[in-house]
Structure formats: C-alpha cells, structure tokens
C-alpha cells in the first residue's frame, strides 16, 4: 500500500498543534478530526485537514489547545489508545506516558535475567510464573504498567486474568534506559510501593548495577546490590545467586 507523504503520526500532529498526544487520540476516538487508518489501531493525519476540522465543530465544543487531560486515565481509556510503531505506552497516576521501544542491549539483559529467574523459581515455586513485557499490569485505579520482567507467585492466581495482571506481582524488575531512568527510579517506584509490590529490582546496563529493594511497613529498603562482576545473593530468596557478569557479557 502506498502511503501519502503528507500523512503524519499522532505525535507529529500533536507537536505541530501544540497539543498533547492524548488530546489527539481523544479527538480521533470521538471522530472530531479526520484520520486515515493504516491498520489495527494505527492512524495517520493530514495537518491541513485537521486544522480545518478544529476551526469548525470541534472549536465550538472543545478547547483544542488545552494540553492538560480533562480527567485521570484508566485501563479502559488505555485499551482504546491507538498503537504507534516504535513506541510503547503506560498510564502512571492517570497520566499517559509514551517512550521508545526497548533497544537491543535492553532486550539482551532482560532475556538473560529472565532465564536466571525462571530457573530459580521453577525450583522453589512450581506454580509461580515469570512474565515479561509487553503484558499489562493494572495497579490501584489509575496505573497501567508493563514491567520488563515480573514474577507472580503460586499464591497469587487470583490476579492473573485473560488479558492482564490485575494486582501487585511479588517481584517487579525494571531495566533502566536513558529515557526511563528517572521514571523507573522515582515515579514507578512510588507506584509499586503504594501497590505493595514486595520486591522491586532496578537493573542498569549502562552502569552495570543491580539494586534489589524490599517492601516492609510501607517503605522500600535496599536489601541487596552489586555491580560489574559481583555475585548478588538475595536475603529473601534462599539459594538465588546472580552472577552479574552473565548479564553484561558482549554488550557495549
């Protein structure tokens, strides 16, 4: 299929109009602006056509240049967000967060750590499961996250639904990237703490570090950490020893 060169993405349209991407998607869902559907949840726009639409009926009923969401977003809002190649989305505290898809280094480290965790938990919790992104996890009322790796224990079957995990996993692992470092260390840590995720790990391929936090009485404490070629042993998971060198080998 030949794609019109004048067609632009929702992100490009939002930047051109000084709007939020969420506003563009809201207008799209409500058929307030014209769009071209290229595939399932993939939309493109002609800037001139959109501007003309905003000068008409939309202008009478909405404030098209209001970049703040009118309400906190929920999982139901998340389900109708159009997909955009090269990006993934989460809802944190009711706000839509957009970031680039993971790169090769991220995926290599994720795959290696996931294999280690699968081998370990298979031996100590046969009914538990290790999952990885992209799989939605809904926490509290206004959070939809896609942790890089997470473990649902055999005592938590009630949170495993057909299309998502609805509740706090026992363990969540986030692998940091330049675009996610601040979000994972601050905003998501607060969300996981409030949701009572018992174990939260941060892996930093750039710094070659692993930090393991454990939840107790409403706060996270650092209970294990390591860097470079250290072997990290976790006090709450007897017999688990992670050789960090196995995560970093052959990555730049």
Rosetta silent file (secondary structure, phi, psi, omega in degrees, C-alpha in Angstrom):
SEQUENCE: XXXXXXXXXXXXXXXXXXXXXXXXXXXXXXXXXXXXXXXXXXXXXXXXXXXXXXXXXXXXXXXXXXXXXXXXXXXXXXXXXXXXXXXXXXXXXXXXXXXXXXXXXXXXXXXXXXXXXXXXXXXXXXXXXXXXXXXXXXXXXXXXXXXXXXXXXXXXXXXXXXXXXXXXXXXXXXXXXXXXXXXXXXXXXXXXXXXXXXXXXXXXXXXXXXXXXXXXXXXXXXXXXXXXXXXXXXXXXXXXXXXXXXXXXXXX
SCORE:     score description
SCORE:     0.000 S_00000001
   1 L     0.000  131.451  177.287    0.000    0.000    0.000 S_00000001
   2 L   -83.318  127.568 -178.587    1.318    3.442   -0.935 S_00000001
   3 L   -99.818  128.244  178.217    1.204    5.880    1.970 S_00000001
   4 L   -57.056  127.497 -178.514    0.541    9.558    1.250 S_00000001
   5 L   -65.242  -18.973  179.008    3.696   11.531    2.091 S_00000001
   6 L   -79.349  -10.753 -178.732    1.516   14.267    3.618 S_00000001
   7 E   -75.742  137.282 -179.200    0.281   11.877    6.304 S_00000001
   8 E  -127.929  163.136 -179.382    1.830   12.343    9.740 S_00000001
   9 L   -78.960  169.027  176.675    1.700   10.476   13.045 S_00000001
  10 H   -61.553  -37.980  179.102   -0.301   11.462   16.105 S_00000001
  11 H   -64.301  -45.725  179.717    2.915   12.573   17.798 S_00000001
  12 H   -64.067  -38.360  178.065    3.902   14.814   14.878 S_00000001
  13 H   -65.307  -43.189  179.088    0.387   16.245   14.754 S_00000001
  14 H   -60.160  -43.009  179.294    0.420   16.945   18.486 S_00000001
  15 H   -65.588  -39.145 -178.991    3.733   18.783   18.190 S_00000001
  16 H   -66.481  -33.530 -176.879    2.511   20.813   15.213 S_00000001
  17 H   -99.493    0.472 -176.853   -0.633   21.921   17.046 S_00000001
  18 L    57.891   44.446  176.831    0.956   22.261   20.488 S_00000001
  19 L  -117.596  165.972  171.825   -1.437   19.654   21.863 S_00000001
  20 L   -81.013  154.423  176.293   -0.903   16.523   23.917 S_00000001
  21 H   -62.498  -35.314  178.896   -0.953   13.169   22.141 S_00000001
  22 H   -60.675  -37.334  178.111   -3.780   12.163   24.476 S_00000001
  23 H   -65.395  -41.836  177.765   -5.862   15.066   23.128 S_00000001
  24 H   -59.899  -44.740 -179.655   -5.231   13.927   19.538 S_00000001
  25 H   -66.842  -35.794  177.776   -6.346   10.408   20.408 S_00000001
  26 H   -63.727  -44.899  177.204   -9.429   11.697   22.198 S_00000001
  27 H   -62.221  -36.751  179.354  -10.412   13.691   19.119 S_00000001
  28 H   -65.618  -46.571 -179.687   -9.748   10.610   16.980 S_00000001
  29 H   -61.193  -35.971 -176.462  -11.917    8.362   19.152 S_00000001
  30 L   -90.430    6.796  178.993  -14.725   10.911   19.101 S_00000001
  31 L    57.862   36.069  179.646  -14.417   11.404   15.308 S_00000001
  32 L   -90.407  -16.490  177.038  -13.725   15.094   15.795 S_00000001
  33 L  -133.646  148.313 -179.908  -10.776   15.143   13.400 S_00000001
  34 L   -74.447  146.312  178.467  -10.226   13.287   10.108 S_00000001
  35 L  -149.430  166.299  175.254   -7.737   10.440   10.034 S_00000001
  36 E  -118.164  123.872  179.741   -6.552    7.563    7.864 S_00000001
  37 E   -92.257  114.859 -178.880   -6.479    4.101    9.453 S_00000001
  38 E   -86.846  -24.219 -178.814   -3.495    2.132    8.132 S_00000001
  39 E  -174.347 -168.549 -179.197   -4.113   -0.938   10.253 S_00000001
  40 L   -59.290  113.537  176.536   -5.305   -2.058   13.640 S_00000001
  41 L    59.788   29.165  175.801   -5.032    0.993   15.946 S_00000001
  42 E  -121.921  118.267 -173.411   -2.608    2.741   13.564 S_00000001
  43 E  -125.787  148.938  174.050   -3.688    6.186   12.408 S_00000001
  44 E  -132.731  160.272 -171.806   -2.218    8.960   10.274 S_00000001
  45 E  -137.386  152.380  168.484   -3.368   12.532    9.723 S_00000001
  46 E  -102.891  122.209 -173.753   -3.215   15.384    7.218 S_00000001
  47 H   -57.648  -47.155 -177.614   -2.312   18.549    9.073 S_00000001
  48 H   -61.150  -41.018 -179.457   -4.362   20.899    6.873 S_00000001
  49 H   -65.588  -38.841  179.635   -7.471   18.719    7.149 S_00000001
  50 H   -66.902  -43.419  178.925   -7.165   18.556   10.923 S_00000001
  51 H   -59.404  -43.063  178.617   -6.712   22.325   11.222 S_00000001
  52 H   -62.244  -39.060  178.650   -9.830   22.874    9.136 S_00000001
  53 H   -65.923  -40.339 -179.541  -11.767   20.479   11.369 S_00000001
  54 H   -67.673  -23.238  177.731  -10.584   22.234   14.507 S_00000001
  55 L   -79.449  -11.922 -177.452  -11.824   25.531   13.092 S_00000001
  56 L  -101.531 -119.487 -172.313  -15.298   24.048   12.757 S_00000001
  57 H   -62.775  -36.560 -177.986  -17.392   21.918   15.058 S_00000001
  58 H   -61.894  -40.489 -177.600  -14.584   20.933   17.389 S_00000001
  59 H   -62.964  -29.691 -178.349  -13.798   24.553   18.159 S_00000001
  60 H   -74.151  -27.875 -171.650  -17.382   25.151   19.224 S_00000001
  61 H  -112.842  -15.173 -176.008  -17.435   22.317   21.762 S_00000001
  62 L  -132.645  166.072  170.899  -13.843   21.830   22.963 S_00000001
  63 L  -102.882   88.969 -170.428  -10.744   23.792   23.872 S_00000001
  64 L   -63.535  -17.371 -178.876   -8.416   22.250   21.261 S_00000001
  65 L  -103.758   15.066  172.868   -5.325   23.912   22.647 S_00000001
  66 L   -84.390  108.315 -174.415   -5.852   22.673   26.208 S_00000001
  67 L   -86.786   -3.115 -179.223   -2.947   20.259   26.608 S_00000001
  68 L   -92.235  133.162  177.006   -3.977   19.012   30.072 S_00000001
  69 L   -57.983  143.863 -178.610   -6.098   15.829   30.257 S_00000001
  70 L   -76.748  -17.562 -179.787   -9.640   16.516   31.445 S_00000001
  71 L  -155.818  165.086  174.318   -9.564   13.503   33.783 S_00000001
  72 L   -70.178  136.835 -179.477   -7.281   10.800   35.067 S_00000001
  73 L   -81.326  150.402  179.808   -6.970    7.976   32.569 S_00000001
  74 L  -122.371 -178.362  178.409   -7.929    4.412   33.467 S_00000001
  75 H   -61.703  -36.444  179.038   -7.376    0.967   31.997 S_00000001
  76 H   -64.554  -37.848  174.521  -10.489    1.378   29.848 S_00000001
  77 H   -65.380  -41.097 -178.823   -9.016    4.549   28.321 S_00000001
  78 H   -58.972  -37.262 -175.598   -5.731    2.726   27.785 S_00000001
  79 H   -64.998  -23.191 -176.931   -7.432   -0.019   25.766 S_00000001
  80 L  -104.267    8.146  176.913   -8.540    2.400   23.032 S_00000001
  81 L   -72.040  125.653  179.235   -5.241    4.244   22.610 S_00000001
  82 L   -63.954  142.063  176.326   -4.052    3.733   19.014 S_00000001
  83 L   -73.501  149.450  176.402   -0.755    1.910   18.631 S_00000001
  84 L  -134.320  117.962 -175.371    2.198    3.807   17.176 S_00000001
  85 L   -54.662  137.000  177.266    5.150    1.812   15.782 S_00000001
  86 L    89.645    1.184 -178.549    8.374    2.239   17.737 S_00000001
  87 E  -136.869  156.815  171.500    6.728    3.324   20.983 S_00000001
  88 E  -132.771  161.083 -170.453    5.028    1.816   23.997 S_00000001
  89 E  -130.631  148.314  172.301    2.647    3.376   26.495 S_00000001
  90 E  -138.825  161.625  171.925    1.834    3.214   30.185 S_00000001
  91 E  -116.179  119.038 -179.297   -0.544    5.110   32.451 S_00000001
  92 E  -119.606  119.347 -177.594    1.079    6.390   35.637 S_00000001
  93 L    52.198   38.273  176.756   -1.090    8.160   38.199 S_00000001
  94 L    82.858   -0.316 -179.341   -3.691    8.727   35.498 S_00000001
  95 E  -106.960  138.991  178.894   -1.251   10.324   33.028 S_00000001
  96 E   -77.827  128.679  179.205   -0.318    8.812   29.681 S_00000001
  97 E  -116.852  129.677 -178.882    3.418    8.097   29.337 S_00000001
  98 E  -119.719  131.627  178.445    4.992    7.456   25.930 S_00000001
  99 E  -147.458  158.867 -179.305    8.522    6.145   25.458 S_00000001
 100 E   -63.039  152.132  174.259   10.602    4.445   22.754 S_00000001
 101 L   -63.290  155.113 -178.104   10.533    0.677   22.447 S_00000001
 102 L   -60.406  150.615  177.267   13.466   -1.133   24.125 S_00000001
 103 L   -92.876 -176.971 -173.812   16.789   -1.369   22.312 S_00000001
 104 H   -65.359  -44.098  179.833   18.929   -4.450   21.693 S_00000001
 105 H   -59.540  -45.684  177.905   21.077   -4.119   24.847 S_00000001
 106 H   -54.426  -47.620 -176.719   17.947   -3.792   26.966 S_00000001
 107 H   -69.290  -35.224  177.249   16.472   -6.939   25.457 S_00000001
 108 H   -63.159  -48.174 -179.976   19.675   -8.943   25.839 S_00000001
 109 H   -63.875  -41.908  179.792   19.944   -8.121   29.534 S_00000001
 110 H   -60.824  -46.290 -178.319   16.233   -8.752   30.039 S_00000001
 111 H   -62.833  -41.793 -178.635   16.363  -12.156   28.369 S_00000001
 112 H   -66.282  -43.908  179.547   19.399  -13.264   30.390 S_00000001
 113 H   -68.515  -38.239  179.034   17.947  -12.205   33.724 S_00000001
 114 H   -61.016  -40.119  178.918   14.587  -13.720   32.892 S_00000001
 115 H   -62.345  -41.771  178.501   16.260  -17.067   32.206 S_00000001
 116 H   -61.991  -45.298 -178.411   18.004  -16.942   35.602 S_00000001
 117 H   -68.439  -37.957  177.508   14.753  -16.138   37.398 S_00000001
 118 H   -62.296  -44.715  179.147   12.806  -18.812   35.543 S_00000001
 119 H   -61.427  -41.217 -178.095   15.361  -21.457   36.507 S_00000001
 120 H   -69.052  -53.618 -174.200   15.280  -20.349   40.144 S_00000001
 121 H   -71.008  -24.581  174.495   11.528  -20.012   40.654 S_00000001
 122 H   -60.421  -33.577 -178.499   10.808  -23.217   38.753 S_00000001
 123 H   -83.254  -27.103 -175.293   12.659  -24.987   41.552 S_00000001
 124 H  -108.840  -16.459 -178.401   11.147  -23.176   44.542 S_00000001
 125 L  -149.479   81.074 -173.540    7.634  -22.264   43.344 S_00000001
 126 L   -59.522  -30.829 -177.632    6.418  -24.612   40.645 S_00000001
 127 L   -89.370   -6.661  175.914    3.032  -22.875   40.416 S_00000001
 128 L   -76.532  166.101 -178.287    4.527  -19.387   40.158 S_00000001
 129 E  -138.532  143.295  171.846    5.088  -17.695   36.792 S_00000001
 130 E  -103.334  129.204  177.555    7.607  -15.319   35.256 S_00000001
 131 E  -121.191  164.683  174.794    6.208  -12.836   32.726 S_00000001
 132 E  -142.317  167.783  178.989    7.773  -10.105   30.616 S_00000001
 133 L   -69.689  148.799    3.830    6.712   -7.061   28.621 S_00000001
 134 L   -93.364  113.309  171.341    4.537   -6.393   26.792 S_00000001
 135 L  -144.024  127.564 -175.586    1.886   -7.539   29.260 S_00000001
 136 L   -73.269  138.363  172.553   -0.352   -5.066   31.051 S_00000001
 137 E  -124.674  120.673  179.200   -0.364   -4.890   34.839 S_00000001
 138 E   -99.946  129.919 -177.518   -3.097   -2.776   36.443 S_00000001
 139 E  -128.822  131.288 -178.102   -2.359   -1.338   39.881 S_00000001
 140 L    54.792 -146.499 -174.084   -4.766    0.662   42.030 S_00000001
 141 L   -98.456  -25.980 -168.833   -7.193    2.740   39.933 S_00000001
 142 L  -129.543   34.580  179.628   -5.041    4.826   37.606 S_00000001
 143 E  -134.816  125.480  172.453   -1.929    2.814   36.739 S_00000001
 144 E  -127.356  111.823 -175.822   -1.284    0.532   33.784 S_00000001
 145 E  -120.012  160.753  174.811    2.334   -0.602   33.604 S_00000001
 146 L  -128.657   80.046 -179.072    4.335   -3.061   31.527 S_00000001
 147 L   -59.118  147.706 -179.705    7.225   -4.203   33.731 S_00000001
 148 L   -62.222  -44.508  175.981   10.215   -5.587   31.874 S_00000001
 149 E  -142.027  143.085  172.787   10.139   -8.773   33.984 S_00000001
 150 E  -154.868  155.199 -175.704    7.863   -9.776   36.842 S_00000001
 151 E  -119.485  124.916  173.836    7.069  -12.785   38.987 S_00000001
 152 E  -105.828  119.323 -175.353    3.599  -13.811   40.130 S_00000001
 153 L   -72.707  163.875  178.924    3.852  -16.321   42.955 S_00000001
 154 L   -65.919  -12.038  177.792    1.860  -19.518   43.146 S_00000001
 155 L   -92.014    5.738 -177.364   -0.148  -17.933   45.953 S_00000001
 156 L  -120.396   36.318 -176.276   -1.465  -15.179   43.650 S_00000001
 157 H   -62.008  -23.529 -175.919   -3.546  -16.978   40.986 S_00000001
 158 H   -68.159  -20.078 -178.134   -6.426  -14.529   41.509 S_00000001
 159 H   -89.512   -7.923 -178.957   -4.528  -11.629   39.906 S_00000001
 160 E   -88.655  110.315  178.626   -3.886  -13.475   36.623 S_00000001
 161 L  -105.116  178.530 -178.407   -6.623  -12.557   34.136 S_00000001
 162 L   -65.048  -41.032 -172.651   -7.008  -13.455   30.468 S_00000001
 163 L  -112.427   -2.999 -174.587   -5.590  -10.195   29.087 S_00000001
 164 L  -164.230  174.129  169.040   -3.655   -8.685   32.005 S_00000001
 165 E  -105.883  121.927 -175.644   -2.387   -8.999   35.544 S_00000001
 166 E  -110.781   84.164 -178.220   -4.769   -7.182   37.887 S_00000001
 167 L   143.166  177.840 -172.919   -2.861   -6.595   41.091 S_00000001
 168 L   -84.120  119.690  171.844    0.642   -6.430   42.520 S_00000001
 169 L   -64.660  163.109  177.136    3.132   -9.111   41.437 S_00000001
 170 L   -69.184  -38.432 -177.597    5.503  -10.441   44.084 S_00000001
 171 E  -136.366  134.290  173.512    8.543   -9.166   42.170 S_00000001
 172 E  -124.670  134.761  176.658    8.942   -6.469   39.510 S_00000001
 173 E  -120.743  126.479  173.219   12.157   -5.839   37.576 S_00000001
 174 E  -115.502  132.408  178.307   12.713   -2.695   35.511 S_00000001
 175 E  -100.703  117.995 -171.750   15.725   -2.394   33.221 S_00000001
 176 E   -73.599  146.888  171.572   16.829    1.214   33.028 S_00000001
 177 L  -136.705  165.522  179.653   17.449    3.132   29.829 S_00000001
 178 L   -54.318  -34.623 -177.217   18.312    6.811   29.317 S_00000001
 179 L   -81.719  -17.736 -174.532   14.657    7.580   28.596 S_00000001
 180 L  -113.590   -5.770 -171.134   13.247    5.644   31.559 S_00000001
 181 H   -55.527  -51.199 -177.780   15.835    6.110   34.321 S_00000001
 182 H   -65.975  -42.555 -179.317   14.082    8.946   36.159 S_00000001
 183 H   -62.043  -45.899 -177.092   10.632    7.437   35.715 S_00000001
 184 H   -68.504  -36.137 -176.829   11.687    3.994   36.991 S_00000001
 185 H   -79.459  -28.080 -175.058   13.626    5.339   39.981 S_00000001
 186 H  -111.523  -71.032 -171.196   11.065    7.869   41.125 S_00000001
 187 H   -65.672  -48.548 -177.567    7.551    7.680   39.757 S_00000001
 188 H   -71.138  -32.462  176.449    7.236    3.945   39.223 S_00000001
 189 H   -60.974  -40.656  178.112    8.973    3.148   42.495 S_00000001
 190 H   -64.531  -41.325  179.759    6.309    5.194   44.305 S_00000001
 191 H   -64.622  -45.585  179.782    3.526    3.426   42.424 S_00000001
 192 H   -64.762  -36.307  177.976    4.938   -0.022   43.172 S_00000001
 193 H   -64.873  -46.062 -179.875    5.389    0.926   46.817 S_00000001
 194 H   -64.623  -32.800  179.807    1.791    2.131   47.135 S_00000001
 195 L   -82.158   -5.012  179.408    0.547   -1.032   45.417 S_00000001
 196 L    65.206   43.430  166.714    2.620   -3.142   47.844 S_00000001
 197 L   -70.460  117.319 -169.721    4.814   -4.873   45.285 S_00000001
 198 L   -68.344  -31.766 -178.406    7.006   -6.754   47.749 S_00000001
 199 E  -134.485  129.257 -179.788   10.189   -6.757   45.687 S_00000001
 200 E  -130.219  121.121 -179.778   11.378   -4.140   43.187 S_00000001
 201 E  -114.202  142.435  174.951   14.654   -4.506   41.309 S_00000001
 202 E  -118.982  124.544  178.147   16.433   -1.952   39.148 S_00000001
 203 E  -113.276  126.660 -178.934   18.935   -3.126   36.548 S_00000001
 204 E  -118.132   98.153 -179.729   21.169   -0.524   34.896 S_00000001
 205 L   -62.718  -31.686 -179.177   23.056   -1.918   31.866 S_00000001
 206 L   -68.638  -45.147  178.892   24.916    1.370   31.372 S_00000001
 207 L   -88.736  -10.725 -179.276   26.268    1.462   34.938 S_00000001
 208 L    59.052   53.798 -179.144   26.257   -2.353   35.188 S_00000001
 209 E  -129.072  154.672  171.664   24.439   -2.389   38.504 S_00000001
 210 E  -130.386  127.404  176.671   21.629   -4.336   40.160 S_00000001
 211 E  -122.141  129.769 -177.925   19.670   -2.907   43.101 S_00000001
 212 E  -116.041  116.705  179.089   17.126   -5.010   44.989 S_00000001
 213 E  -106.696  143.414  177.480   14.518   -3.253   47.129 S_00000001
 214 E  -122.977  138.442 -178.624   12.140   -4.994   49.524 S_00000001
 215 E   -85.458  132.412  175.246    8.819   -3.605   50.797 S_00000001
 216 E  -155.205  124.527  178.829    8.201   -3.534   54.541 S_00000001
 217 L    53.793   40.357  173.642    5.741   -1.420   56.509 S_00000001
 218 L    83.888    5.878  178.935    5.026    0.837   53.541 S_00000001
 219 E  -133.762  157.859  174.316    8.612    1.637   52.541 S_00000001
 220 E   -98.727  135.943  174.152   11.287    0.166   50.278 S_00000001
 221 E  -123.012  141.848  176.773   14.688   -0.738   51.695 S_00000001
 222 E   -76.079  116.698 -175.689   17.756   -1.714   49.695 S_00000001
 223 E  -110.816  -14.529  177.385   18.470   -5.308   50.739 S_00000001
 224 E  -160.728  147.371  178.483   20.968   -6.404   48.074 S_00000001
 225 E  -161.880  163.592  177.290   23.026   -4.765   45.344 S_00000001
 226 E  -170.504  169.818  179.126   26.051   -5.277   43.151 S_00000001
 227 E  -149.163  162.958  177.007   27.931   -4.029   40.129 S_00000001
 228 L    53.819 -110.931 -175.055   30.247   -5.191   37.345 S_00000001
 229 L  -104.162   17.165  179.153   31.284   -8.793   38.127 S_00000001
 230 L   -63.950  159.104  169.878   29.718   -9.100   41.593 S_00000001
 231 E  -109.724  118.299 -176.062   27.570  -12.053   42.606 S_00000001
 232 E   -97.752  120.895  175.100   24.330  -10.809   44.162 S_00000001
 233 E  -109.952  131.392 -174.403   22.672  -13.032   46.754 S_00000001
 234 L   -98.983  128.869 -176.738   19.197  -12.041   47.903 S_00000001
 235 L   -66.594  -21.402 -178.045   18.289  -12.485   51.593 S_00000001
 236 L   -97.387   -7.882  179.510   14.636  -13.230   50.820 S_00000001
 237 L  -124.565   86.497 -174.791   15.229  -15.762   48.043 S_00000001
 238 L   -58.333  129.996  177.328   17.359  -18.526   49.507 S_00000001
 239 L    89.843   -6.969  178.752   19.758  -20.037   47.021 S_00000001
 240 L   -85.931  117.860  177.527   19.406  -17.297   44.404 S_00000001
 241 E  -131.442  117.514 -176.010   22.824  -16.017   43.329 S_00000001
 242 E  -104.080  114.582  175.958   23.026  -13.756   40.278 S_00000001
 243 E   -81.978  104.974 -173.015   26.398  -13.530   38.561 S_00000001
 244 L   -61.518  -30.432  179.675   26.199  -10.041   37.122 S_00000001
 245 H   -57.823  -30.104  179.507   28.895  -10.716   34.548 S_00000001
 246 H   -68.209  -21.651  177.658   26.432  -13.070   32.847 S_00000001
 247 H   -81.922  -34.218 -171.427   24.122  -10.095   32.274 S_00000001
 248 H   -95.126  -11.428 -172.913   26.724   -7.744   30.808 S_00000001
 249 L   -58.514  134.793  176.965   28.779  -10.082   28.606 S_00000001
 250 L    63.345   27.868  171.387   29.100   -8.964   24.982 S_00000001
 251 L  -121.365  150.057 -177.822   27.228   -5.702   25.474 S_00000001
 252 L  -101.290    0.000    0.000   28.671   -2.234   24.993 S_00000001
